[in-house]
Amino acid sequence: MSQLYTVIQFLKDCDNPQSVVSIGTRTKVDITRNQALWDKLVQNSKIEYNPVNKTFAYKPTYQIKSKDDLLSLLTSKKNEGGMDYKDLKDSYSKLANAVEELANEGRILVIRNKDGNPRVLFYNDMQYNTFIDQDFQKMWADIAIPDETDLPKALEDAGLKTMEVFEKKVVSEARPKRSKTRNKKIKITNTHLSHIDLSKDYVPKK
């Protein structure tokens, strides 16, 4: 399984199909000498095997071979919101470079993690870009954003709440219990009382 993982990771980093020789040279794994490994590789849902050329290629979720492909994909998804960068990482080995180039060109918008790495990608629809006064932009940029751990305290100090939950308690009215009248069967052991119905109050006859 470790050899299978090694080969798949190698194919994931390649944008083109790889031959058996190339796989063996780059990974030091000879898949021709292990039939079980060969079968698992051929039958893997993320691997495309070409029996004519005897080449293997990784099948990513999205077919991205260039930055133009990435832009086209984000354009087609613009009405669905942004796309997670992690979902695209295995689609193109040069994805990071493509993202930075498109971002610098102003063709996409990128939300980044604290370390600066891309997190969510959006198509930058220019028709919604409006002019914003420079003074307002400076005021916006000068606002210090608290760290995520300090944000609840900062909101509380500003008289704001992170979330308000209104719970409506529904009190169900207690239904009166109906008294059930049941005729109890009493086993009579004394034969001299057999003529008396013990399920009723006994009133001696005068």
Coordinates of C-alpha atoms in Angstrom, one line a residue:
M1 CA 0.0 0.0 0.0
S2 CA 2.9 2.4 0.6
Q3 CA 4.2 1.7 -2.9
L4 CA 0.7 2.4 -4.3
Y5 CA 0.6 5.7 -2.4
T6 CA 4.0 6.7 -3.7
V7 CA 3.0 6.0 -7.3
I8 CA -0.3 7.9 -7.0
Q9 CA 1.4 10.9 -5.3
F10 CA 3.9 11.0 -8.2
L11 CA 1.1 10.9 -10.8
K12 CA -0.8 13.6 -8.9
D13 CA 2.2 15.9 -9.3
C14 CA 2.4 15.3 -13.1
D15 CA 0.2 17.1 -15.5
N16 CA 0.8 14.5 -18.3
P17 CA 0.4 10.7 -18.5
Q18 CA 3.5 8.8 -17.3
S19 CA 5.0 5.6 -18.7
V20 CA 5.9 2.5 -16.7
V21 CA 9.6 3.4 -17.2
S22 CA 9.1 7.0 -16.0
I23 CA 7.2 5.8 -12.9
G24 CA 10.0 3.3 -12.0
T25 CA 12.7 5.9 -12.6
R26 CA 11.1 8.6 -10.5
T27 CA 9.6 6.5 -7.7
K28 CA 11.9 3.5 -7.6
V29 CA 8.8 1.3 -7.8
D30 CA 8.7 -1.3 -10.5
I31 CA 5.0 -1.9 -10.9
T32 CA 5.6 -4.6 -13.6
R33 CA 7.0 -7.0 -11.0
N34 CA 4.1 -6.8 -8.7
Q35 CA 0.8 -8.0 -10.2
A36 CA -1.2 -7.0 -7.2
L37 CA 0.2 -3.5 -7.2
W38 CA -0.4 -3.2 -11.0
D39 CA -4.1 -4.4 -10.6
K40 CA -4.7 -1.9 -7.7
L41 CA -3.3 0.9 -9.8
V42 CA -5.3 0.1 -12.9
Q43 CA -8.5 -0.4 -10.9
N44 CA -8.1 2.8 -8.9
S45 CA -10.9 5.3 -9.6
K46 CA -8.5 8.2 -9.5
I47 CA -6.1 6.7 -12.1
E48 CA -6.6 6.6 -15.8
Y49 CA -4.7 3.7 -17.6
N50 CA -4.1 3.8 -21.3
P51 CA -3.6 0.1 -22.4
V52 CA -2.4 1.1 -25.9
N53 CA 0.4 3.4 -24.7
K54 CA 0.7 1.7 -21.3
T55 CA 0.7 5.0 -19.5
F56 CA -0.9 6.1 -16.3
A57 CA -2.4 9.5 -15.4
Y58 CA -4.0 11.0 -12.4
K59 CA -7.7 11.9 -12.8
P60 CA -8.4 15.1 -10.7
T61 CA -11.9 16.3 -9.8
Y62 CA -11.4 19.3 -12.1
Q63 CA -9.5 19.3 -15.4
I64 CA -7.1 22.2 -15.1
K65 CA -4.1 22.4 -17.3
S66 CA -3.4 26.2 -17.3
K67 CA -4.4 29.4 -15.6
D68 CA -7.0 30.0 -18.4
D69 CA -8.6 26.7 -17.4
L70 CA -8.7 27.9 -13.8
L71 CA -10.3 31.2 -14.8
S72 CA -12.9 29.4 -17.0
L73 CA -13.8 27.2 -14.1
L74 CA -14.2 30.0 -11.6
T75 CA -16.2 31.9 -14.2
S76 CA -18.6 29.0 -14.6
K77 CA -19.0 28.8 -10.8
K78 CA -19.4 32.5 -10.2
N79 CA -23.1 32.2 -9.3
E80 CA -22.3 29.5 -6.8
G81 CA -19.8 31.5 -4.8
G82 CA -16.1 30.8 -4.3
M83 CA -14.2 27.6 -4.6
D84 CA -12.0 26.1 -1.9
Y85 CA -8.4 26.1 -2.9
K86 CA -7.8 22.7 -1.3
D87 CA -10.4 21.1 -3.7
L88 CA -8.4 22.3 -6.7
K89 CA -4.9 21.5 -5.4
D90 CA -4.7 18.0 -7.1
S91 CA -5.9 19.4 -10.4
Y92 CA -2.8 21.3 -11.5
S93 CA 0.7 21.1 -10.3
K94 CA 1.3 24.8 -11.0
L95 CA -2.0 25.9 -9.4
A96 CA -0.3 28.2 -6.9
N97 CA 1.5 30.1 -9.7
A98 CA -1.7 30.4 -11.7
V99 CA -3.6 31.8 -8.7
E100 CA -1.0 34.4 -8.0
E101 CA -0.9 35.5 -11.7
L102 CA -4.7 35.8 -12.0
A103 CA -4.9 37.6 -8.7
N104 CA -2.2 40.1 -9.7
E105 CA -4.0 40.7 -13.0
G106 CA -7.2 41.5 -11.0
R107 CA -9.1 38.7 -12.7
I108 CA -9.8 36.7 -9.5
L109 CA -10.2 37.5 -5.8
V110 CA -8.5 35.5 -3.2
I111 CA -9.3 35.0 0.5
R112 CA -6.1 33.9 2.3
N113 CA -5.2 32.2 5.5
K114 CA -3.1 33.8 8.2
D115 CA 0.0 32.4 6.5
G116 CA -0.9 34.0 3.2
N117 CA -1.8 30.8 1.4
P118 CA -5.0 30.9 -0.7
R119 CA -8.1 29.6 1.0
V120 CA -11.1 30.5 -1.3
L121 CA -11.0 31.7 -4.9
F122 CA -13.6 33.9 -6.6
Y123 CA -14.1 35.1 -10.1
N124 CA -13.7 38.9 -10.1
D125 CA -16.7 40.1 -12.1
M126 CA -15.7 43.6 -13.2
Q127 CA -19.3 44.8 -13.7
Y128 CA -19.7 44.9 -9.9
N129 CA -16.5 46.9 -9.2
T130 CA -17.4 50.5 -8.3
F131 CA -15.2 53.5 -7.5
I132 CA -14.5 53.9 -3.8
D133 CA -13.0 57.1 -2.5
Q134 CA -9.4 56.8 -1.4
D135 CA -10.0 58.4 2.0
F136 CA -12.7 55.7 2.7
Q137 CA -10.3 53.0 1.5
K138 CA -7.7 54.3 3.9
M139 CA -10.2 54.4 6.8
W140 CA -11.2 50.9 6.1
A141 CA -7.6 49.6 5.8
D142 CA -6.7 51.4 9.1
I143 CA -9.3 49.5 11.1
A144 CA -7.5 46.8 13.1
I145 CA -9.2 43.4 13.0
P146 CA -8.9 41.4 16.2
D147 CA -7.6 37.9 16.2
E148 CA -10.3 35.2 16.0
T149 CA -9.7 34.3 19.6
D150 CA -10.1 37.9 20.7
L151 CA -13.0 38.8 18.4
P152 CA -15.8 37.8 20.8
K153 CA -14.3 39.9 23.6
A154 CA -13.9 42.9 21.2
L155 CA -17.5 42.6 20.1
E156 CA -18.7 42.5 23.7
D157 CA -16.6 45.6 24.5
A158 CA -18.3 47.3 21.6
G159 CA -21.7 46.4 22.9
L160 CA -22.3 43.8 20.2
K161 CA -23.0 40.1 20.4
T162 CA -21.6 37.3 18.2
M163 CA -24.9 35.5 18.1
E164 CA -28.3 35.7 19.7
V165 CA -30.4 32.6 20.1
F166 CA -34.0 33.0 20.8
E167 CA -35.6 29.9 22.2
K168 CA -39.3 29.6 22.3
K169 CA -40.4 27.2 25.0
V170 CA -43.7 25.5 24.2
V171 CA -45.4 24.3 27.3
S172 CA -47.9 21.7 26.5
E173 CA -51.0 21.7 28.6
A174 CA -51.3 18.7 30.8
R175 CA -54.2 16.7 29.7
P176 CA -56.5 15.3 32.4
K177 CA -56.0 11.7 32.9
R178 CA -59.1 9.6 32.3
S179 CA -59.9 7.2 35.0
K180 CA -60.2 3.8 33.6
T181 CA -62.8 1.6 35.2
R182 CA -61.8 -2.0 35.1
N183 CA -63.5 -5.0 36.5
K184 CA -61.1 -6.8 38.6
K185 CA -61.2 -10.5 38.7
I186 CA -60.8 -11.9 42.1
K187 CA -60.1 -15.4 42.7
I188 CA -62.5 -16.8 45.3
T189 CA -60.9 -19.3 47.7
N190 CA -63.6 -19.3 50.3
T191 CA -66.6 -21.2 49.0
H192 CA -68.9 -19.7 51.6
L193 CA -68.4 -16.3 49.9
S194 CA -69.1 -17.4 46.4
H195 CA -72.6 -15.9 46.3
I196 CA -71.1 -12.4 47.0
D197 CA -69.8 -10.1 44.2
L198 CA -66.5 -8.9 45.8
S199 CA -66.0 -6.4 43.0
K200 CA -68.7 -4.2 44.6
D201 CA -69.0 -2.8 48.1
Y202 CA -70.7 -5.3 50.2
V203 CA -73.9 -4.1 51.9
P204 CA -75.5 -6.7 54.0
K205 CA -79.2 -7.3 53.4
K206 CA -81.5 -6.4 56.3

